[in-house]
Amino acid sequence: MKGLTTAIKDAASVLGLSGTKGGIDSLLLHAEQSDMTHAEFLNYIFSQEIKYRTDRAKEKRIKESGLPYIKTLDDFDVSFQKSISAKQLKQLSELKWIEQTYNLMFFGPPGVGKTHLSISLAYKAAQEGYRVVFTTMTSLMQSLRTAEISKRSKTKLNRIYHASLVVIDEVGYLPIERTDANLFFQLVTDLHEQASIIITTNKGFEEWTEFLGDPALTTAVLDRLTYRCDMINLEGRSYRLENHKSFLKQQENN
Ligand code: ADP
Ligand code: MG
């Protein structure tokens, strides 16, 4: 039996069936404990291998997405953030907007949930098979500037160019140089109608000129970003301030 198991593992290895190779003992045990027919067992092996591969691919997509942490739509309290309804959130969570290359822009002051919503939509998309990249504007600019000399930047940009969804978080927090603004414009143009983009920003459109440094360029960037786009103004109080936690107070209560 041991020799046979080794032979199966070797064959699975030659065929590139990693799931079957690693799971052969439990596959056999499962077959022994249930009274499967031969056909059912064969089908079971194949379906387990497929599941193994889909799970690995999903893990890889999530790992490579660059999401800084995980937030989910279920964690998002729509009773606290009234600028978006439960129905709208549900519609966004169905991800048809990615299929139809719509963009999303979340506007608002700090703590209103812009990053939370972006991360949770991107996470859902990665789970469902879309290629996703999350980046802050600062990190994106760094990658664009160093694409020629840094392998890391090149890899990141490659992922961006092959993604179905690119999240650019914190756009407009810092003014950028003219050359950087051109690089940003080029990227937006390249992604236009190829991928969905989520932008989070604390700046209204009228302030984008100041941040990008040139009115004509700003118009061209916004023209592309907003062509097929839902613009969501998140208003209200900061969830962080409202749910402020104190380490020292927590110690007192213990
Ligand atoms: P910003 O708008 O500054 O990007 P974040 O999305 O980072 O804000 O939100 C700040 C913190 O508050 C995060 O931990 C986030 O999970 C939480 N938060 C914000 N809004 C909500 C909400 N409506 N429901 C649950 N958590 C929220
Ligand atoms: Mg944020």
PDB file of C-alpha atoms and ligand atoms in Angstrom:
ATOM      1  CA  MET A   1       0.000   0.000   0.000  1.00  0.00           C
ATOM      2  CA  LYS A   2       2.839   2.353   0.964  1.00  0.00           C
ATOM      3  CA  GLY A   3       4.596   1.664  -2.325  1.00  0.00           C
ATOM      4  CA  LEU A   4       1.390   2.325  -4.188  1.00  0.00           C
ATOM      5  CA  THR A   5       0.815   5.609  -2.358  1.00  0.00           C
ATOM      6  CA  THR A   6       4.351   6.688  -3.248  1.00  0.00           C
ATOM      7  CA  ALA A   7       3.738   5.772  -6.880  1.00  0.00           C
ATOM      8  CA  ILE A   8       0.503   7.828  -6.894  1.00  0.00           C
ATOM      9  CA  LYS A   9       2.328  10.779  -5.336  1.00  0.00           C
ATOM     10  CA  ASP A  10       5.088  10.549  -7.926  1.00  0.00           C
ATOM     11  CA  ALA A  11       2.557  10.375 -10.757  1.00  0.00           C
ATOM     12  CA  ALA A  12       0.592  13.299  -9.290  1.00  0.00           C
ATOM     13  CA  SER A  13       3.833  15.239  -9.111  1.00  0.00           C
ATOM     14  CA  VAL A  14       4.700  14.520 -12.770  1.00  0.00           C
ATOM     15  CA  LEU A  15       1.185  15.594 -13.768  1.00  0.00           C
ATOM     16  CA  GLY A  16       1.381  18.740 -11.637  1.00  0.00           C
ATOM     17  CA  LEU A  17      -1.554  17.652  -9.442  1.00  0.00           C
ATOM     18  CA  SER A  18      -0.265  19.274  -6.241  1.00  0.00           C
ATOM     19  CA  GLY A  19      -3.543  18.985  -4.365  1.00  0.00           C
ATOM     20  CA  THR A  20      -3.791  15.261  -5.042  1.00  0.00           C
ATOM     21  CA  LYS A  21      -0.123  14.749  -4.204  1.00  0.00           C
ATOM     22  CA  GLY A  22      -0.409  16.442  -0.813  1.00  0.00           C
ATOM     23  CA  GLY A  23      -3.855  15.114   0.012  1.00  0.00           C
ATOM     24  CA  ILE A  24      -3.646  11.513  -1.159  1.00  0.00           C
ATOM     25  CA  ASP A  25      -3.821  10.016   2.349  1.00  0.00           C
ATOM     26  CA  SER A  26      -6.970  11.888   3.285  1.00  0.00           C
ATOM     27  CA  LEU A  27      -8.485  11.257  -0.168  1.00  0.00           C
ATOM     28  CA  LEU A  28      -7.987   7.514   0.302  1.00  0.00           C
ATOM     29  CA  LEU A  29      -9.274   7.618   3.862  1.00  0.00           C
ATOM     30  CA  HIS A  30     -12.384   9.456   2.715  1.00  0.00           C
ATOM     31  CA  ALA A  31     -12.969   6.845   0.015  1.00  0.00           C
ATOM     32  CA  GLU A  32     -12.540   3.987   2.493  1.00  0.00           C
ATOM     33  CA  GLN A  33     -14.922   5.526   5.001  1.00  0.00           C
ATOM     34  CA  SER A  34     -17.644   6.266   2.479  1.00  0.00           C
ATOM     35  CA  ASP A  35     -18.892   3.680   0.038  1.00  0.00           C
ATOM     36  CA  MET A  36     -18.057   5.496  -3.169  1.00  0.00           C
ATOM     37  CA  THR A  37     -18.213   3.844  -6.531  1.00  0.00           C
ATOM     38  CA  HIS A  38     -15.044   3.961  -8.642  1.00  0.00           C
ATOM     39  CA  ALA A  39     -16.543   6.672 -10.803  1.00  0.00           C
ATOM     40  CA  GLU A  40     -17.523   8.694  -7.743  1.00  0.00           C
ATOM     41  CA  PHE A  41     -14.018   8.373  -6.332  1.00  0.00           C
ATOM     42  CA  LEU A  42     -12.420   9.508  -9.586  1.00  0.00           C
ATOM     43  CA  ASN A  43     -14.789  12.461  -9.704  1.00  0.00           C
ATOM     44  CA  TYR A  44     -14.005  13.219  -6.058  1.00  0.00           C
ATOM     45  CA  ILE A  45     -10.259  13.308  -6.748  1.00  0.00           C
ATOM     46  CA  PHE A  46     -10.677  15.665  -9.685  1.00  0.00           C
ATOM     47  CA  SER A  47     -13.077  17.984  -7.892  1.00  0.00           C
ATOM     48  CA  GLN A  48     -10.772  18.162  -4.866  1.00  0.00           C
ATOM     49  CA  GLU A  49      -7.848  19.038  -7.146  1.00  0.00           C
ATOM     50  CA  ILE A  50      -9.913  21.786  -8.760  1.00  0.00           C
ATOM     51  CA  LYS A  51     -10.901  23.133  -5.336  1.00  0.00           C
ATOM     52  CA  TYR A  52      -7.252  23.066  -4.242  1.00  0.00           C
ATOM     53  CA  ARG A  53      -6.242  25.089  -7.290  1.00  0.00           C
ATOM     54  CA  THR A  54      -9.042  27.639  -6.995  1.00  0.00           C
ATOM     55  CA  ASP A  55      -8.236  28.144  -3.312  1.00  0.00           C
ATOM     56  CA  ARG A  56      -4.496  28.642  -4.041  1.00  0.00           C
ATOM     57  CA  ALA A  57      -5.286  31.056  -6.875  1.00  0.00           C
ATOM     58  CA  LYS A  58      -7.602  33.038  -4.606  1.00  0.00           C
ATOM     59  CA  GLU A  59      -4.935  33.214  -1.874  1.00  0.00           C
ATOM     60  CA  LYS A  60      -2.388  34.358  -4.463  1.00  0.00           C
ATOM     61  CA  ARG A  61      -4.711  37.067  -5.823  1.00  0.00           C
ATOM     62  CA  ILE A  62      -5.352  38.385  -2.319  1.00  0.00           C
ATOM     63  CA  LYS A  63      -1.648  38.274  -1.415  1.00  0.00           C
ATOM     64  CA  GLU A  64      -0.611  40.072  -4.586  1.00  0.00           C
ATOM     65  CA  SER A  65      -3.376  42.678  -4.350  1.00  0.00           C
ATOM     66  CA  GLY A  66      -1.371  44.748  -1.882  1.00  0.00           C
ATOM     67  CA  LEU A  67      -4.375  45.196   0.432  1.00  0.00           C
ATOM     68  CA  PRO A  68      -2.897  46.635   3.649  1.00  0.00           C
ATOM     69  CA  TYR A  69      -5.455  44.811   5.827  1.00  0.00           C
ATOM     70  CA  ILE A  70      -8.820  43.156   5.386  1.00  0.00           C
ATOM     71  CA  LYS A  71     -12.149  44.892   5.922  1.00  0.00           C
ATOM     72  CA  THR A  72     -15.460  43.463   4.811  1.00  0.00           C
ATOM     73  CA  LEU A  73     -18.730  44.981   3.686  1.00  0.00           C
ATOM     74  CA  ASP A  74     -20.458  43.158   6.533  1.00  0.00           C
ATOM     75  CA  ASP A  75     -18.318  45.152   9.006  1.00  0.00           C
ATOM     76  CA  PHE A  76     -19.527  48.403   7.479  1.00  0.00           C
ATOM     77  CA  ASP A  77     -22.241  50.060   9.529  1.00  0.00           C
ATOM     78  CA  VAL A  78     -24.647  51.853   7.158  1.00  0.00           C
ATOM     79  CA  SER A  79     -26.567  53.280  10.077  1.00  0.00           C
ATOM     80  CA  PHE A  80     -23.446  55.233  11.018  1.00  0.00           C
ATOM     81  CA  GLN A  81     -22.601  56.291   7.444  1.00  0.00           C
ATOM     82  CA  LYS A  82     -25.863  57.553   6.005  1.00  0.00           C
ATOM     83  CA  SER A  83     -24.445  58.847   2.702  1.00  0.00           C
ATOM     84  CA  ILE A  84     -24.629  55.349   1.237  1.00  0.00           C
ATOM     85  CA  SER A  85     -27.666  53.102   1.566  1.00  0.00           C
ATOM     86  CA  ALA A  86     -27.715  49.404   2.323  1.00  0.00           C
ATOM     87  CA  LYS A  87     -29.232  48.887  -1.109  1.00  0.00           C
ATOM     88  CA  GLN A  88     -26.439  50.781  -2.886  1.00  0.00           C
ATOM     89  CA  LEU A  89     -23.859  48.869  -0.907  1.00  0.00           C
ATOM     90  CA  LYS A  90     -25.469  45.618  -1.926  1.00  0.00           C
ATOM     91  CA  GLN A  91     -25.482  46.679  -5.579  1.00  0.00           C
ATOM     92  CA  LEU A  92     -21.816  47.601  -5.403  1.00  0.00           C
ATOM     93  CA  SER A  93     -21.012  44.315  -3.663  1.00  0.00           C
ATOM     94  CA  GLU A  94     -22.397  42.411  -6.651  1.00  0.00           C
ATOM     95  CA  LEU A  95     -19.428  43.808  -8.643  1.00  0.00           C
ATOM     96  CA  LYS A  96     -21.242  44.246 -11.948  1.00  0.00           C
ATOM     97  CA  TRP A  97     -19.710  47.717 -12.118  1.00  0.00           C
ATOM     98  CA  ILE A  98     -16.297  46.068 -12.479  1.00  0.00           C
ATOM     99  CA  GLU A  99     -17.605  43.873 -15.270  1.00  0.00           C
ATOM    100  CA  GLN A 100     -18.809  47.049 -17.002  1.00  0.00           C
ATOM    101  CA  THR A 101     -15.627  49.043 -16.148  1.00  0.00           C
ATOM    102  CA  TYR A 102     -17.285  51.732 -14.092  1.00  0.00           C
ATOM    103  CA  ASN A 103     -15.130  53.725 -11.696  1.00  0.00           C
ATOM    104  CA  LEU A 104     -15.947  54.750  -8.145  1.00  0.00           C
ATOM    105  CA  MET A 105     -14.863  57.883  -6.360  1.00  0.00           C
ATOM    106  CA  PHE A 106     -15.257  58.228  -2.623  1.00  0.00           C
ATOM    107  CA  PHE A 107     -15.011  61.789  -1.350  1.00  0.00           C
ATOM    108  CA  GLY A 108     -14.937  62.958   2.236  1.00  0.00           C
ATOM    109  CA  PRO A 109     -13.021  64.029   5.308  1.00  0.00           C
ATOM    110  CA  PRO A 110     -10.930  61.609   7.432  1.00  0.00           C
ATOM    111  CA  GLY A 111     -12.565  58.670   9.182  1.00  0.00           C
ATOM    112  CA  VAL A 112     -15.811  58.471   7.188  1.00  0.00           C
ATOM    113  CA  GLY A 113     -15.082  55.031   5.715  1.00  0.00           C
ATOM    114  CA  LYS A 114     -13.490  55.744   2.307  1.00  0.00           C
ATOM    115  CA  THR A 115     -10.647  53.281   2.757  1.00  0.00           C
ATOM    116  CA  HIS A 116     -12.875  50.734   4.496  1.00  0.00           C
ATOM    117  CA  LEU A 117     -15.310  50.637   1.576  1.00  0.00           C
ATOM    118  CA  SER A 118     -12.505  50.495  -0.993  1.00  0.00           C
ATOM    119  CA  ILE A 119     -10.737  47.655   0.766  1.00  0.00           C
ATOM    120  CA  SER A 120     -13.884  45.637   1.283  1.00  0.00           C
ATOM    121  CA  LEU A 121     -14.958  45.958  -2.358  1.00  0.00           C
ATOM    122  CA  ALA A 122     -11.449  45.112  -3.548  1.00  0.00           C
ATOM    123  CA  TYR A 123     -11.294  42.119  -1.209  1.00  0.00           C
ATOM    124  CA  LYS A 124     -14.630  40.835  -2.456  1.00  0.00           C
ATOM    125  CA  ALA A 125     -13.481  41.284  -6.050  1.00  0.00           C
ATOM    126  CA  ALA A 126     -10.220  39.405  -5.395  1.00  0.00           C
ATOM    127  CA  GLN A 127     -12.179  36.575  -3.791  1.00  0.00           C
ATOM    128  CA  GLU A 128     -14.451  36.356  -6.786  1.00  0.00           C
ATOM    129  CA  GLY A 129     -11.633  36.045  -9.270  1.00  0.00           C
ATOM    130  CA  TYR A 130     -10.863  39.615 -10.334  1.00  0.00           C
ATOM    131  CA  ARG A 131      -7.292  40.809 -10.409  1.00  0.00           C
ATOM    132  CA  VAL A 132      -7.044  43.657  -7.957  1.00  0.00           C
ATOM    133  CA  VAL A 133      -4.344  46.124  -6.938  1.00  0.00           C
ATOM    134  CA  PHE A 134      -4.562  48.428  -3.950  1.00  0.00           C
ATOM    135  CA  THR A 135      -2.131  51.338  -3.679  1.00  0.00           C
ATOM    136  CA  THR A 136      -1.940  54.714  -2.018  1.00  0.00           C
ATOM    137  CA  MET A 137      -1.334  57.669  -4.308  1.00  0.00           C
ATOM    138  CA  THR A 138       2.061  58.267  -2.696  1.00  0.00           C
ATOM    139  CA  SER A 139       3.183  54.705  -3.264  1.00  0.00           C
ATOM    140  CA  LEU A 140       1.802  54.733  -6.822  1.00  0.00           C
ATOM    141  CA  MET A 141       3.780  57.875  -7.665  1.00  0.00           C
ATOM    142  CA  GLN A 142       6.900  56.296  -6.200  1.00  0.00           C
ATOM    143  CA  SER A 143       6.386  53.240  -8.440  1.00  0.00           C
ATOM    144  CA  LEU A 144       5.736  55.353 -11.536  1.00  0.00           C
ATOM    145  CA  ARG A 145       8.858  57.432 -10.904  1.00  0.00           C
ATOM    146  CA  THR A 146      11.105  54.419 -10.381  1.00  0.00           C
ATOM    147  CA  ALA A 147       9.622  52.012 -12.926  1.00  0.00           C
ATOM    148  CA  GLU A 148      12.800  52.027 -15.010  1.00  0.00           C
ATOM    149  CA  ILE A 149      15.218  51.351 -12.176  1.00  0.00           C
ATOM    150  CA  SER A 150      13.306  49.269  -9.651  1.00  0.00           C
ATOM    151  CA  LYS A 151      12.190  45.717 -10.248  1.00  0.00           C
ATOM    152  CA  ARG A 152       9.677  46.033  -7.430  1.00  0.00           C
ATOM    153  CA  SER A 153       8.078  49.095  -9.035  1.00  0.00           C
ATOM    154  CA  LYS A 154       8.008  47.391 -12.388  1.00  0.00           C
ATOM    155  CA  THR A 155       6.251  44.342 -10.917  1.00  0.00           C
ATOM    156  CA  LYS A 156       3.685  46.537  -9.183  1.00  0.00           C
ATOM    157  CA  LEU A 157       2.954  48.509 -12.353  1.00  0.00           C
ATOM    158  CA  ASN A 158       2.675  45.301 -14.314  1.00  0.00           C
ATOM    159  CA  ARG A 159       0.050  44.111 -11.857  1.00  0.00           C
ATOM    160  CA  ILE A 160      -1.758  47.425 -12.185  1.00  0.00           C
ATOM    161  CA  TYR A 161      -1.810  47.184 -15.985  1.00  0.00           C
ATOM    162  CA  HIS A 162      -3.243  43.661 -15.807  1.00  0.00           C
ATOM    163  CA  ALA A 163      -5.773  44.336 -13.058  1.00  0.00           C
ATOM    164  CA  SER A 164      -9.548  44.548 -13.400  1.00  0.00           C
ATOM    165  CA  LEU A 165      -9.727  46.858 -10.411  1.00  0.00           C
ATOM    166  CA  VAL A 166      -7.152  49.390  -9.229  1.00  0.00           C
ATOM    167  CA  VAL A 167      -7.740  51.187  -5.932  1.00  0.00           C
ATOM    168  CA  ILE A 168      -5.859  54.462  -5.536  1.00  0.00           C
ATOM    169  CA  ASP A 169      -6.249  55.547  -1.935  1.00  0.00           C
ATOM    170  CA  GLU A 170      -5.604  59.034  -0.564  1.00  0.00           C
ATOM    171  CA  VAL A 171      -5.491  60.996  -3.798  1.00  0.00           C
ATOM    172  CA  GLY A 172      -4.878  64.697  -3.266  1.00  0.00           C
ATOM    173  CA  TYR A 173      -3.449  64.678   0.237  1.00  0.00           C
ATOM    174  CA  LEU A 174      -0.126  66.016  -1.004  1.00  0.00           C
ATOM    175  CA  PRO A 175       0.414  68.256  -4.049  1.00  0.00           C
ATOM    176  CA  ILE A 176       2.491  66.555  -6.722  1.00  0.00           C
ATOM    177  CA  GLU A 177       5.176  67.767  -9.120  1.00  0.00           C
ATOM    178  CA  ARG A 178       4.321  68.566 -12.716  1.00  0.00           C
ATOM    179  CA  THR A 179       6.261  65.552 -14.055  1.00  0.00           C
ATOM    180  CA  ASP A 180       4.434  63.312 -11.569  1.00  0.00           C
ATOM    181  CA  ALA A 181       1.099  64.769 -12.628  1.00  0.00           C
ATOM    182  CA  ASN A 182       1.953  63.799 -16.211  1.00  0.00           C
ATOM    183  CA  LEU A 183       2.789  60.254 -15.127  1.00  0.00           C
ATOM    184  CA  PHE A 184      -0.520  60.051 -13.264  1.00  0.00           C
ATOM    185  CA  PHE A 185      -2.408  61.320 -16.307  1.00  0.00           C
ATOM    186  CA  GLN A 186      -0.674  58.718 -18.468  1.00  0.00           C
ATOM    187  CA  LEU A 187      -1.667  55.933 -16.087  1.00  0.00           C
ATOM    188  CA  VAL A 188      -5.302  57.068 -15.911  1.00  0.00           C
ATOM    189  CA  THR A 189      -5.356  57.218 -19.721  1.00  0.00           C
ATOM    190  CA  ASP A 190      -3.867  53.727 -20.021  1.00  0.00           C
ATOM    191  CA  LEU A 191      -6.376  52.264 -17.567  1.00  0.00           C
ATOM    192  CA  HIS A 192      -9.333  54.164 -19.008  1.00  0.00           C
ATOM    193  CA  GLU A 193     -12.041  51.675 -20.092  1.00  0.00           C
ATOM    194  CA  GLN A 194      -9.570  48.816 -19.482  1.00  0.00           C
ATOM    195  CA  ALA A 195      -9.983  48.540 -15.724  1.00  0.00           C
ATOM    196  CA  SER A 196     -12.186  49.944 -12.992  1.00  0.00           C
ATOM    197  CA  ILE A 197     -10.567  52.485 -10.726  1.00  0.00           C
ATOM    198  CA  ILE A 198     -11.570  53.370  -7.187  1.00  0.00           C
ATOM    199  CA  ILE A 199     -10.305  56.751  -6.033  1.00  0.00           C
ATOM    200  CA  THR A 200     -10.549  57.936  -2.466  1.00  0.00           C
ATOM    201  CA  THR A 201      -9.939  61.608  -1.887  1.00  0.00           C
ATOM    202  CA  ASN A 202     -10.428  64.388   0.624  1.00  0.00           C
ATOM    203  CA  LYS A 203     -10.436  66.977  -2.184  1.00  0.00           C
ATOM    204  CA  GLY A 204     -13.448  68.239  -4.121  1.00  0.00           C
ATOM    205  CA  PHE A 205     -13.017  68.586  -7.907  1.00  0.00           C
ATOM    206  CA  GLU A 206     -12.378  72.324  -7.618  1.00  0.00           C
ATOM    207  CA  GLU A 207      -9.288  71.553  -5.513  1.00  0.00           C
ATOM    208  CA  TRP A 208      -7.843  68.995  -7.936  1.00  0.00           C
ATOM    209  CA  THR A 209      -6.242  71.704 -10.081  1.00  0.00           C
ATOM    210  CA  GLU A 210      -4.214  72.898  -7.136  1.00  0.00           C
ATOM    211  CA  PHE A 211      -3.159  69.355  -6.337  1.00  0.00           C
ATOM    212  CA  LEU A 212      -2.277  68.392  -9.931  1.00  0.00           C
ATOM    213  CA  GLY A 213      -0.848  71.826 -10.682  1.00  0.00           C
ATOM    214  CA  ASP A 214      -2.378  72.387 -14.142  1.00  0.00           C
ATOM    215  CA  PRO A 215      -5.970  73.145 -15.181  1.00  0.00           C
ATOM    216  CA  ALA A 216      -5.838  71.487 -18.623  1.00  0.00           C
ATOM    217  CA  LEU A 217      -4.273  68.331 -17.233  1.00  0.00           C
ATOM    218  CA  THR A 218      -6.769  68.237 -14.356  1.00  0.00           C
ATOM    219  CA  THR A 219      -9.684  68.500 -16.773  1.00  0.00           C
ATOM    220  CA  ALA A 220      -8.228  65.671 -18.859  1.00  0.00           C
ATOM    221  CA  VAL A 221      -7.713  63.430 -15.809  1.00  0.00           C
ATOM    222  CA  LEU A 222     -11.179  64.110 -14.374  1.00  0.00           C
ATOM    223  CA  ASP A 223     -12.768  63.708 -17.781  1.00  0.00           C
ATOM    224  CA  ARG A 224     -11.480  60.144 -17.986  1.00  0.00           C
ATOM    225  CA  LEU A 225     -12.059  59.234 -14.348  1.00  0.00           C
ATOM    226  CA  THR A 226     -15.639  60.463 -14.267  1.00  0.00           C
ATOM    227  CA  TYR A 227     -16.794  59.300 -17.718  1.00  0.00           C
ATOM    228  CA  ARG A 228     -18.313  56.099 -16.331  1.00  0.00           C
ATOM    229  CA  CYS A 229     -18.271  56.667 -12.634  1.00  0.00           C
ATOM    230  CA  ASP A 230     -20.248  56.785  -9.428  1.00  0.00           C
ATOM    231  CA  MET A 231     -19.217  59.626  -7.172  1.00  0.00           C
ATOM    232  CA  ILE A 232     -20.058  59.034  -3.565  1.00  0.00           C
ATOM    233  CA  ASN A 233     -19.805  61.824  -1.031  1.00  0.00           C
ATOM    234  CA  LEU A 234     -19.269  60.291   2.365  1.00  0.00           C
ATOM    235  CA  GLU A 235     -20.258  62.836   4.909  1.00  0.00           C
ATOM    236  CA  GLY A 236     -20.643  63.041   8.611  1.00  0.00           C
ATOM    237  CA  ARG A 237     -18.523  62.410  11.612  1.00  0.00           C
ATOM    238  CA  SER A 238     -15.324  60.450  11.818  1.00  0.00           C
ATOM    239  CA  TYR A 239     -15.966  56.864  12.859  1.00  0.00           C
ATOM    240  CA  ARG A 240     -12.519  56.892  14.454  1.00  0.00           C
ATOM    241  CA  LEU A 241     -13.214  59.924  16.651  1.00  0.00           C
ATOM    242  CA  GLU A 242     -16.673  58.691  17.505  1.00  0.00           C
ATOM    243  CA  ASN A 243     -15.411  55.239  18.456  1.00  0.00           C
ATOM    244  CA  HIS A 244     -12.199  56.452  20.026  1.00  0.00           C
ATOM    245  CA  LYS A 245     -10.586  53.852  22.243  1.00  0.00           C
ATOM    246  CA  SER A 246      -8.237  54.536  25.133  1.00  0.00           C
ATOM    247  CA  PHE A 247      -5.675  51.977  26.275  1.00  0.00           C
ATOM    248  CA  LEU A 248      -5.422  53.584  29.703  1.00  0.00           C
ATOM    249  CA  LYS A 249      -9.198  53.695  30.216  1.00  0.00           C
ATOM    250  CA  GLN A 250      -9.428  50.075  29.151  1.00  0.00           C
ATOM    251  CA  GLN A 251      -6.820  49.210  31.829  1.00  0.00           C
ATOM    252  CA  GLU A 252      -8.861  51.085  34.474  1.00  0.00           C
ATOM    253  CA  ASN A 253     -11.951  49.086  33.603  1.00  0.00           C
ATOM    254  CA  ASN A 254     -10.145  45.757  33.944  1.00  0.00           C
TER     255      ASN A 254
HETATM  256  P1  ADP B   1     -11.169  57.200   5.737  1.00  0.00           P
HETATM  257  O1  ADP B   1     -12.412  57.806   5.208  1.00  0.00           O
HETATM  258  O2  ADP B   1     -10.293  58.195   6.436  1.00  0.00           O
HETATM  259  O3  ADP B   1     -10.424  56.367   4.746  1.00  0.00           O
HETATM  260  P2  ADP B   1     -11.490  54.644   7.074  1.00  0.00           P
HETATM  261  O4  ADP B   1     -12.222  53.926   6.039  1.00  0.00           O
HETATM  262  O5  ADP B   1     -10.039  54.300   7.239  1.00  0.00           O
HETATM  263  O6  ADP B   1     -11.650  56.229   6.909  1.00  0.00           O
HETATM  264  O7  ADP B   1     -12.239  54.458   8.458  1.00  0.00           O
HETATM  265  C1  ADP B   1     -11.575  54.721   9.725  1.00  0.00           C
HETATM  266  C2  ADP B   1     -11.863  53.575  10.697  1.00  0.00           C
HETATM  267  O8  ADP B   1     -13.238  53.574  11.022  1.00  0.00           O
HETATM  268  C3  ADP B   1     -11.584  52.224  10.092  1.00  0.00           C
HETATM  269  O9  ADP B   1     -11.140  51.361  11.109  1.00  0.00           O
HETATM  270  C4  ADP B   1     -12.937  51.770   9.559  1.00  0.00           C
HETATM  271  O10 ADP B   1     -13.050  50.357   9.549  1.00  0.00           O
HETATM  272  C5  ADP B   1     -13.886  52.408  10.561  1.00  0.00           C
HETATM  273  N1  ADP B   1     -15.153  52.819   9.953  1.00  0.00           N
HETATM  274  C6  ADP B   1     -15.390  53.949   9.253  1.00  0.00           C
HETATM  275  N2  ADP B   1     -16.683  54.046   8.897  1.00  0.00           N
HETATM  276  C7  ADP B   1     -17.281  52.921   9.335  1.00  0.00           C
HETATM  277  C8  ADP B   1     -18.625  52.416   9.285  1.00  0.00           C
HETATM  278  N3  ADP B   1     -19.623  53.107   8.707  1.00  0.00           N
HETATM  279  N4  ADP B   1     -18.863  51.212   9.849  1.00  0.00           N
HETATM  280  C9  ADP B   1     -17.882  50.522  10.463  1.00  0.00           C
HETATM  281  N5  ADP B   1     -16.598  50.941  10.557  1.00  0.00           N
HETATM  282  C10 ADP B   1     -16.287  52.134  10.013  1.00  0.00           C
HETATM  283 MG    MG B   2      -8.403  56.409   4.293  1.00  0.00          MG
END
